[in-house]
Amino acid sequence: ATFLKPMVTARAGYEYAARFYSGRLAQTSDGGYTGDTLTQSSHSVFLEAGYPLWRGLDLKARGAWASTSSNTKFEQTYKYNYYNYNYFAGIEWKF
């Protein structure tokens, strides 16, 4: 959305992703294999606002959060279940 009088832009988004590994079995927390193949799903959300300063320069604020979960519990060498978030505030240059 763009608010014309103050020229502020606002964006929000959501994404869902699913991964299905046909050749990899899910594991229990002690490393034993289950009979199921590995699956992983991710959800992410972001919010963003911007204000134009001058010719391609915008004042920008953005926040994002994501969560990923899997049916495997063995995570000694690789994380399959995690969440992350990040924030940004500053100046964006579009060229």
XYZ file of C-alpha atoms in Angstrom:
95
model
C 0.000 0.000 0.000
C 1.175 3.537 -0.729
C -0.198 6.470 1.197
C 0.001 9.362 -1.272
C 0.000 12.367 1.024
C 2.988 11.386 3.187
C 4.373 9.084 0.395
C 4.837 6.236 2.865
C 4.806 2.686 1.526
C 3.828 -0.286 3.664
C 4.169 -3.955 2.767
C 3.366 -7.190 4.535
C 3.875 -10.738 3.356
C 3.547 -14.392 4.262
C 5.216 -17.404 2.667
C 4.771 -21.137 3.180
C 7.244 -23.667 1.788
C 7.327 -27.459 2.024
C 10.173 -29.816 1.167
C 9.829 -33.558 0.637
C 13.029 -35.619 0.465
C 12.348 -38.882 -1.376
C 15.727 -40.499 -0.700
C 16.294 -39.521 2.938
C 14.664 -41.161 5.961
C 13.576 -39.231 9.043
C 15.439 -39.997 12.273
C 14.620 -40.257 15.967
C 16.491 -38.105 18.494
C 19.041 -40.896 19.147
C 19.838 -41.317 15.427
C 17.686 -44.338 14.613
C 15.781 -44.303 11.349
C 12.004 -44.221 11.114
C 10.058 -45.657 8.200
C 9.018 -42.175 7.006
C 10.827 -40.001 4.484
C 12.063 -36.605 5.644
C 9.684 -33.651 5.314
C 10.229 -30.021 6.260
C 7.844 -27.046 6.313
C 8.581 -23.335 6.700
C 6.438 -20.312 7.521
C 7.696 -16.727 7.237
C 6.147 -13.296 7.795
C 7.524 -9.826 7.107
C 6.466 -6.217 7.683
C 8.097 -3.273 5.925
C 7.654 0.506 5.734
C 9.466 3.036 3.565
C 9.614 6.783 3.056
C 11.262 8.428 0.008
C 14.099 10.823 0.791
C 15.619 11.729 -2.580
C 15.980 10.109 -6.074
C 16.149 6.416 -5.273
C 17.007 6.856 -1.595
C 14.382 5.626 0.868
C 14.260 5.531 4.618
C 13.346 1.897 5.330
C 12.326 -0.276 8.293
C 11.734 -4.020 7.970
C 11.161 -6.944 10.306
C 10.921 -10.633 9.384
C 10.270 -13.855 11.296
C 10.498 -17.454 10.062
C 9.937 -20.891 11.559
C 10.959 -24.262 10.095
C 9.924 -27.664 11.418
C 10.641 -31.212 10.343
C 9.646 -34.770 11.171
C 13.264 -35.674 11.980
C 14.600 -35.138 15.504
C 18.288 -36.066 15.064
C 20.123 -32.741 14.691
C 23.717 -33.515 15.612
C 25.150 -32.394 12.242
C 22.352 -30.257 10.743
C 19.433 -28.250 12.195
C 16.068 -29.262 10.734
C 13.891 -27.500 13.341
C 14.613 -23.817 13.938
C 13.300 -20.281 13.841
C 14.960 -16.999 12.958
C 14.165 -13.332 12.816
C 15.848 -10.189 11.563
C 15.287 -6.466 11.665
C 16.552 -3.676 9.459
C 16.362 0.089 9.785
C 18.316 2.424 7.543
C 18.581 3.890 4.085
C 17.906 1.880 0.929
C 19.369 2.892 -2.429
C 17.519 1.690 -5.521
C 19.539 1.946 -8.723
